[in-house]
Amino acid sequence: MNHKRVLRLAVTVAATGALAAGMTMTLTSTASAGTTLKASAAEKGRYFGAAVAGQKLSDSTYVTILNREFNSVVAENDMKWDATEPQQGRFNYTGGDRLVAHAQANGQSVRGHALLWYQQQPGWARDMSGSALRSAMMNHVTQVATHFRGKIHSWDVVNEAFADGNSGARRDSNLQRTGNDWIEAAFYAARAADPGAKLCYNDYNTDGINAKSTGIYNMVRDFKSRGVPIDCVGFQSHLGTSLSSDYQANLQRFADLDVDVQITELDVMSGGNQANIFAGVTRACMNVSRCTGITTWGVRDCDSWRGSDNALLFECSGNKKAAYTSVLNALNAGPAITPSPTTPGPTTPGPTTPPPTTPPPTTPPPGPEGCTASVSLNSWTGGFVASVKVTAGSAGTNGWNVSVTLPGGASVTNTWSATASGSTGTVRFANVNYNGRLAAGQVAEFGFQGTGSGAGMTPTCTAS
Ligand code: G2I
């Protein structure tokens, strides 16, 4: 008992110190004795989650474990592009809505997975390219994030966009071929659609400091320096028989970029080392104050995509494995996060959530004029997404403005890669700070979503 009081005092003192020092979070050493994964994680300011396959929600052994042990869920497949937009412009949220309803009824937060991924695209999207695909992809992000607005703790906005191996480069894909800015465009659109959700980049083979994780690190650093709205990075952590010694150091270097980090798809090859590896991952997360939660990719061994690897924490019967106990112990032994009041908590996006706007445009110096703009439309009944191409004239641009007159009854609801003035009638779109300066003939793209009909819009461009 005495022991407990001393520990409580330590937490208070450390928290006060952190506030005085102006820090947003600190770690304090506390022992605790939670008896479920979710309780032990919550005592330390974290969540513990599982990927859920929709059809398992009618399996009572499965659901009993899910609700007893996990306070976060992610759809294993039900929120992917092929599931949510099987035909272009026709959305199906049946599986996603069912999971959200389950989560809300059982006090679980929801991770959204995944708005854009080179895999699990519906056939119609796989067959697209160029600006048509860019429009379709932006529309997908906007529609899905809007549908689930206010219900998602964190979105995997972009999944697995980097190549394996030593290049540290982006992976080739139809999405990547629409232009290197596709990832930031997706983040801007997701922020506009659901300003309360944390927006994450998620990938695998990032289980230490290596070429791939460094490529991602450089992208996140660049995004943070330019104000692209990224809040978190997910480390899938599909692991084999060993854990890289710099696993924690890798999480920490991302955290030092001022993003949250999460372990998002944890599973580990069975065998002698499984329990140790699970514990090592858990300790690493606990030792990084910005590591806000751990998700295992499934509940029981027989629920796992890894089949005979027996890669999870529960046997098919529902019994806890040795790996379960090692994770629980590591949670209980770990330090707690003490967030300061100015940091939004893990479940309630607060008023400090960055606004859904694109970064302010720089004031361009006066200069030679000349640019053209063209618009391509993706319409459905009652709405549209417009993708606009700005092409610099022979003198190049320092900045540009595009004016568009909307048909009566139409209005702009979201804009990405430009700043809009007005939403009905004649709307003016100005460049943002990273796409105003164009060499002769160079192209910038921005887009906007609207309600009503967007038919017949003719953009005019002026350059400075
Ligand atoms: O591959 C493991 C994971 C890697 N990171 C991203 C995750 O989204 C991915 O999850 C897996 C699911 O666990 C599998 O369940 O993603 C696969 C591809 O989406 C999922 O497999 C698919 C099969 O490919 C489909 O044939 C099947 O219809 O599962 C679907 C539903 O059972």
XYZ file of C-alpha atoms and ligand atoms in Angstrom:
496
model
C 0.000 0.000 0.000
C 2.771 2.386 0.985
C 4.499 1.398 -2.183
C 1.441 2.486 -4.182
C 1.303 5.892 -2.510
C 4.945 6.557 -3.281
C 4.374 5.654 -6.906
C 1.341 7.902 -7.136
C 3.389 10.773 -5.743
C 6.085 10.117 -8.317
C 3.515 10.426 -11.091
C 2.225 13.746 -9.759
C 5.694 15.212 -9.285
C 6.816 14.112 -12.723
C 3.654 15.459 -14.353
C 4.062 18.831 -12.647
C 7.674 18.932 -13.710
C 6.729 18.200 -17.290
C 4.225 21.031 -17.311
C 6.700 23.430 -15.805
C 9.218 22.465 -18.436
C 6.597 23.035 -21.137
C 6.776 19.427 -22.315
C 3.705 17.773 -23.716
C 4.294 14.296 -22.331
C 6.557 12.439 -20.011
C 7.156 8.902 -18.861
C 6.931 8.001 -15.211
C 7.888 4.705 -13.703
C 4.937 2.893 -12.143
C 4.255 -0.719 -11.427
C 0.654 -1.798 -11.856
C -1.309 -4.983 -11.913
C -3.895 -4.822 -14.645
C -5.332 -8.222 -15.497
C -6.391 -7.574 -19.089
C -4.466 -6.111 -21.994
C -6.805 -3.133 -22.279
C -6.784 -2.333 -18.564
C -3.004 -2.579 -18.318
C -2.496 -0.472 -21.441
C -5.037 2.093 -20.256
C -3.264 2.416 -16.900
C -0.256 3.514 -18.894
C -2.198 5.917 -21.108
C -2.211 3.596 -24.100
C -4.720 1.474 -26.012
C -4.501 -2.210 -26.892
C -6.247 -3.160 -30.112
C -7.049 -6.011 -32.466
C -7.834 -6.317 -36.145
C -11.353 -7.651 -36.566
C -12.700 -9.698 -39.436
C -16.397 -8.859 -39.804
C -17.631 -12.432 -40.027
C -16.003 -13.259 -36.647
C -18.371 -10.933 -34.823
C -20.859 -13.783 -34.674
C -18.344 -16.146 -32.992
C -18.970 -15.921 -29.261
C -15.546 -17.200 -28.131
C -13.954 -14.569 -30.343
C -16.228 -11.734 -29.240
C -15.776 -12.584 -25.554
C -12.001 -12.189 -25.865
C -12.298 -9.124 -28.089
C -14.449 -7.244 -25.604
C -12.604 -8.411 -22.492
C -9.067 -7.665 -23.691
C -9.153 -4.959 -26.371
C -10.232 -1.312 -26.285
C -9.413 -0.493 -29.885
C -10.446 -2.218 -33.105
C -9.447 -1.958 -36.737
C -11.205 -3.565 -39.694
C -8.963 -6.280 -41.086
C -10.563 -5.821 -44.529
C -13.918 -4.043 -44.290
C -12.730 -0.447 -44.775
C -10.387 -1.132 -47.688
C -11.043 0.416 -51.098
C -12.386 -2.781 -52.705
C -14.822 -3.214 -49.810
C -16.025 0.389 -49.558
C -16.229 1.416 -53.233
C -16.733 -1.796 -55.225
C -18.040 0.231 -58.154
C -16.888 3.754 -58.839
C -18.980 6.236 -56.916
C -21.098 3.516 -55.267
C -20.089 3.138 -51.698
C -20.749 0.223 -49.390
C -20.197 0.828 -45.710
C -21.972 -2.265 -44.382
C -18.920 -3.961 -42.873
C -17.321 -0.748 -41.626
C -20.527 0.477 -40.027
C -21.011 -2.888 -38.302
C -17.541 -2.656 -36.777
C -18.050 0.946 -35.675
C -21.360 -0.023 -34.045
C -19.669 -2.903 -32.229
C -16.896 -0.604 -31.045
C -19.274 2.088 -29.840
C -21.374 -0.452 -27.949
C -18.270 -1.831 -26.220
C -16.218 1.253 -25.454
C -13.594 0.612 -28.132
C -11.963 3.237 -30.320
C -11.661 2.589 -34.048
C -8.631 2.753 -36.265
C -9.501 3.241 -39.925
C -7.608 1.011 -42.354
C -6.844 2.006 -45.044
C -7.916 4.866 -47.317
C -5.286 4.314 -50.023
C -3.189 1.243 -50.713
C -1.710 -0.192 -53.882
C -3.355 -3.531 -53.002
C -7.035 -4.406 -52.539
C -8.132 -1.807 -55.035
C -11.400 -2.507 -56.801
C -10.928 -3.633 -60.406
C -12.166 -0.334 -61.829
C -9.450 1.590 -59.948
C -6.708 -0.878 -60.861
C -7.548 -0.175 -64.480
C -7.244 3.602 -64.112
C -4.272 5.924 -64.344
C -3.282 9.571 -64.523
C -5.647 12.358 -63.615
C -8.713 10.104 -63.778
C -7.190 7.896 -61.077
C -6.068 10.949 -59.096
C -9.635 12.256 -59.093
C -11.070 8.883 -58.183
C -8.561 8.433 -55.393
C -9.197 11.874 -53.932
C -12.919 11.301 -54.136
C -12.492 7.971 -52.361
C -10.546 9.545 -49.511
C -13.048 12.357 -49.173
C -16.143 10.174 -49.314
C -14.954 7.461 -46.924
C -13.415 9.824 -44.391
C -16.577 11.941 -44.528
C -18.815 8.922 -43.994
C -16.908 7.884 -40.854
C -16.277 11.461 -39.702
C -16.147 11.733 -35.922
C -16.008 7.963 -35.415
C -12.373 7.230 -36.210
C -9.565 7.752 -33.736
C -6.812 7.397 -36.366
C -6.856 6.729 -40.082
C -4.235 4.855 -42.037
C -4.517 7.410 -44.816
C -1.820 5.786 -46.902
C -0.613 2.220 -46.489
C 2.616 0.646 -47.761
C 3.775 3.285 -50.248
C 7.502 2.576 -49.886
C 9.556 -0.071 -51.644
C 11.258 -2.946 -49.859
C 15.011 -3.311 -50.165
C 17.753 -0.753 -50.147
C 16.396 2.050 -52.286
C 14.504 3.935 -49.584
C 12.272 5.074 -52.449
C 8.568 5.067 -53.097
C 7.077 1.841 -54.368
C 5.934 1.924 -57.981
C 2.133 1.750 -58.213
C -0.710 3.244 -60.189
C -1.172 5.710 -57.317
C 2.494 6.733 -57.325
C 2.338 7.222 -61.086
C -0.334 9.929 -60.633
C 2.437 12.155 -59.211
C 4.751 12.117 -56.227
C 2.438 14.469 -54.327
C -0.345 11.858 -54.129
C 0.407 11.083 -50.488
C 0.254 14.655 -49.254
C -2.830 15.318 -51.383
C -4.498 12.374 -49.647
C -3.560 13.690 -46.202
C -4.969 17.145 -46.985
C -8.214 15.623 -48.256
C -8.538 13.352 -45.202
C -7.964 16.282 -42.845
C -10.602 18.325 -44.622
C -13.085 15.454 -44.472
C -12.536 14.477 -40.814
C -10.630 17.138 -38.889
C -10.896 15.167 -35.620
C -9.125 12.033 -36.794
C -5.405 11.534 -36.382
C -3.886 10.909 -39.791
C -1.243 8.190 -40.087
C 1.137 6.683 -42.598
C 1.412 2.889 -42.132
C 3.991 0.383 -43.415
C 5.834 -2.924 -42.796
C 9.490 -3.952 -42.818
C 10.088 -0.868 -40.725
C 11.139 -2.819 -37.627
C 14.437 -1.026 -37.121
C 16.573 1.628 -38.729
C 16.873 0.495 -42.337
C 16.670 1.945 -45.837
C 12.891 1.622 -46.011
C 12.174 3.133 -42.595
C 14.663 5.910 -43.373
C 12.854 6.694 -46.630
C 9.621 7.021 -44.658
C 11.364 9.026 -41.956
C 12.580 11.510 -44.576
C 9.055 11.837 -45.996
C 7.552 12.472 -42.543
C 10.264 15.021 -41.739
C 9.559 16.779 -45.041
C 5.785 16.718 -44.395
C 6.221 18.175 -40.916
C 8.505 20.925 -42.217
C 5.957 21.920 -44.896
C 2.867 21.655 -42.725
C 1.347 18.617 -44.449
C -1.204 17.311 -41.909
C 0.360 14.057 -40.682
C -0.084 13.082 -37.019
C 1.183 9.532 -36.695
C 3.150 6.676 -38.173
C 2.101 3.039 -37.892
C 4.664 0.249 -37.685
C 2.939 -2.939 -38.744
C 5.452 -5.281 -37.114
C 4.716 -8.601 -38.800
C 7.678 -10.305 -37.172
C 9.712 -13.466 -37.543
C 11.965 -15.163 -35.015
C 14.018 -12.180 -33.875
C 13.573 -8.528 -32.986
C 15.939 -5.907 -34.315
C 18.034 -4.326 -31.540
C 17.193 -0.842 -32.825
C 13.426 -1.417 -32.933
C 12.845 1.088 -30.100
C 15.397 3.574 -31.432
C 13.535 3.579 -34.729
C 10.204 4.383 -33.029
C 11.935 7.105 -31.051
C 13.450 8.836 -34.064
C 9.983 9.140 -35.616
C 8.514 10.353 -32.307
C 11.223 13.009 -32.286
C 9.706 14.383 -35.512
C 6.628 15.275 -33.430
C 4.329 12.490 -34.582
C 2.658 9.776 -32.529
C 3.764 6.242 -33.306
C 1.776 3.035 -32.979
C 2.385 -0.667 -33.426
C -0.414 -1.412 -35.844
C -0.434 -5.039 -37.045
C 1.641 -6.980 -34.574
C 2.031 -10.728 -35.023
C 5.061 -12.921 -34.418
C 6.224 -16.301 -35.733
C 5.591 -19.001 -33.130
C 8.468 -20.904 -31.565
C 10.773 -20.500 -28.623
C 11.197 -16.772 -29.000
C 7.619 -15.694 -29.572
C 6.835 -14.559 -26.045
C 10.136 -12.658 -25.789
C 9.596 -10.862 -29.066
C 6.059 -9.842 -28.111
C 7.407 -8.557 -24.798
C 10.278 -6.735 -26.515
C 7.890 -4.904 -28.835
C 5.628 -3.995 -25.922
C 8.560 -2.683 -23.862
C 9.805 -0.637 -26.797
C 6.404 1.001 -27.184
C 6.158 1.658 -23.454
C 9.592 3.272 -23.457
C 8.602 5.775 -26.156
C 6.250 8.378 -24.746
C 4.701 9.075 -28.173
C 3.935 5.375 -28.703
C 0.221 5.534 -27.967
C -0.946 1.985 -28.607
C -0.424 -1.540 -29.860
C -2.702 -3.528 -32.155
C -2.362 -7.238 -32.895
C -3.454 -8.329 -36.385
C -6.241 -10.601 -35.204
C -7.279 -12.172 -31.911
C -6.578 -15.936 -31.895
C -4.030 -17.964 -33.856
C -6.769 -19.352 -36.052
C -8.030 -15.856 -36.907
C -4.664 -14.823 -38.311
C -3.790 -14.269 -41.980
C -0.533 -16.061 -41.096
C -2.258 -19.411 -40.812
C 0.060 -22.021 -39.349
C 2.486 -19.450 -37.891
C 0.318 -19.367 -34.733
C 1.307 -15.722 -34.577
C -1.091 -14.232 -32.018
C -1.742 -14.104 -28.254
C -4.641 -16.567 -27.897
C -5.139 -20.188 -28.872
C -8.166 -21.025 -30.987
C -9.898 -22.369 -27.888
C -9.577 -18.903 -26.381
C -6.801 -19.893 -23.944
C -4.110 -17.316 -23.264
C -0.663 -18.194 -24.592
C 2.701 -17.552 -22.935
C 3.034 -14.588 -25.286
C -0.122 -13.115 -23.742
C 1.364 -13.198 -20.267
C 4.631 -11.696 -21.465
C 2.783 -8.785 -23.083
C 0.607 -8.227 -20.010
C 3.679 -8.212 -17.752
C 5.491 -5.780 -20.037
C 2.477 -3.457 -20.011
C 2.258 -3.628 -16.239
C 5.989 -2.990 -15.804
C 6.102 -0.132 -18.259
C 6.132 3.591 -17.660
C 2.947 5.618 -17.981
C 2.390 8.435 -20.395
C 1.403 11.597 -18.583
C -0.085 13.855 -21.222
C -0.248 17.543 -20.406
C -3.693 19.177 -20.642
C -2.761 20.825 -23.938
C -2.233 17.485 -25.666
C -5.405 15.881 -27.024
C -6.064 12.555 -25.358
C -6.026 9.346 -27.349
C -9.797 9.074 -27.607
C -11.014 12.668 -27.714
C -9.650 14.844 -30.469
C -9.700 18.219 -28.787
C -9.776 21.799 -29.942
C -6.011 21.703 -30.462
C -6.459 19.372 -33.464
C -4.921 21.212 -36.415
C -7.524 22.914 -38.584
C -8.549 21.329 -41.883
C -7.037 24.057 -43.955
C -4.079 23.856 -46.276
C -1.016 25.880 -45.238
C -1.282 29.623 -45.865
C -0.032 30.679 -49.261
C 3.153 32.673 -49.381
C 2.659 36.139 -50.831
C 4.205 35.840 -54.247
C 6.433 38.672 -55.422
C 5.168 40.432 -58.558
C 6.474 38.933 -61.757
C 5.642 37.928 -65.296
C 2.174 36.596 -65.979
C 0.887 33.564 -67.828
C -0.637 30.196 -67.005
C -3.465 28.008 -68.181
C -5.810 25.743 -66.230
C -7.929 22.779 -67.213
C -10.421 20.858 -65.136
C -11.457 17.215 -65.186
C -14.584 16.117 -63.368
C -15.658 13.014 -61.542
C -19.386 13.416 -60.892
C -22.077 11.467 -59.165
C -25.664 12.338 -58.342
C -25.500 15.360 -56.080
C -21.734 15.846 -56.033
C -18.431 15.952 -57.839
C -14.682 16.078 -57.464
C -12.829 18.460 -59.756
C -9.133 17.959 -60.518
C -7.483 21.067 -61.887
C -4.202 21.193 -63.777
C -2.305 24.464 -63.776
C 0.326 24.786 -66.502
C 2.885 27.586 -66.356
C 3.420 29.710 -69.465
C 6.758 30.444 -71.039
C 7.898 32.723 -68.196
C 7.089 30.305 -65.373
C 5.195 31.391 -62.221
C 5.975 32.587 -58.729
C 2.363 31.948 -57.766
C -1.022 31.437 -59.411
C -4.727 31.981 -58.978
C -7.451 30.005 -60.659
C -11.018 31.324 -60.826
C -13.911 28.995 -61.446
C -17.565 29.942 -61.760
C -19.758 27.193 -60.349
C -23.191 26.436 -61.769
C -26.109 27.714 -59.673
C -26.785 25.554 -56.628
C -23.272 24.078 -56.538
C -20.835 24.749 -53.721
C -17.282 23.786 -52.797
C -16.983 21.655 -49.649
C -13.301 20.583 -49.628
C -10.145 21.755 -51.340
C -6.686 20.196 -51.473
C -3.334 21.551 -52.658
C -4.831 25.067 -53.007
C -6.609 27.619 -50.819
C -10.163 28.513 -51.791
C -11.819 31.907 -51.333
C -15.577 31.561 -51.332
C -17.603 28.434 -51.933
C -20.370 29.422 -54.374
C -20.540 31.511 -57.506
C -17.049 32.509 -58.614
C -14.510 30.765 -56.366
C -10.839 31.714 -56.422
C -8.161 29.089 -55.731
C -4.662 30.267 -54.833
C -1.525 28.140 -54.799
C -0.234 26.818 -51.474
C 3.353 27.312 -50.423
C 4.767 24.259 -52.172
C 3.154 24.474 -55.607
C 3.168 28.168 -56.575
C 6.595 28.329 -58.136
C 6.538 26.587 -61.520
C 9.094 26.512 -64.308
C 7.923 27.175 -67.870
C 5.576 24.394 -68.921
C 5.563 22.801 -65.475
C 2.248 21.515 -64.121
C 0.712 21.745 -60.633
C -2.460 19.945 -59.659
C -5.071 20.797 -57.100
C -8.594 19.659 -56.509
C -11.849 20.373 -54.833
C -15.017 18.575 -53.957
C -18.459 20.064 -54.325
C -22.125 19.416 -53.868
C -24.539 19.901 -56.724
C -23.390 19.716 -60.315
C -19.948 20.821 -61.457
C -20.771 20.584 -65.153
C -19.480 23.229 -67.517
C -16.880 24.926 -65.303
C -14.222 26.858 -67.244
C -11.212 27.784 -65.101
C -9.163 30.892 -65.799
C -5.598 31.167 -64.525
C -3.531 34.216 -63.637
C 0.117 33.986 -62.689
C 2.375 36.254 -60.722
O -1.161 -8.966 -45.399
C -1.257 -8.701 -44.031
C -1.559 -7.239 -43.783
C -0.415 -6.369 -44.264
N -0.678 -4.961 -43.987
C -1.948 -4.442 -44.493
C -3.104 -5.332 -44.069
O -4.310 -4.853 -44.638
C -2.865 -6.774 -44.454
O -4.001 -7.528 -44.024
C -4.369 -8.601 -44.833
C -5.557 -9.319 -44.207
O -5.152 -9.854 -42.987
C -6.048 -10.420 -45.124
O -7.273 -10.952 -44.628
O -4.719 -8.093 -46.092
C -5.057 -9.114 -47.014
C -5.313 -8.457 -48.346
O -6.286 -7.457 -48.226
C -6.294 -9.880 -46.524
O -6.517 -10.982 -47.378
C -7.718 -10.960 -48.064
C -7.596 -11.951 -49.220
O -6.537 -11.493 -50.073
C -8.849 -11.959 -49.979
O -8.769 -12.930 -51.004
C -10.025 -12.249 -49.057
O -11.238 -12.131 -49.755
O -8.772 -11.351 -47.227
C -10.012 -11.254 -47.880
C -11.128 -11.510 -46.877
O -10.939 -12.729 -46.228
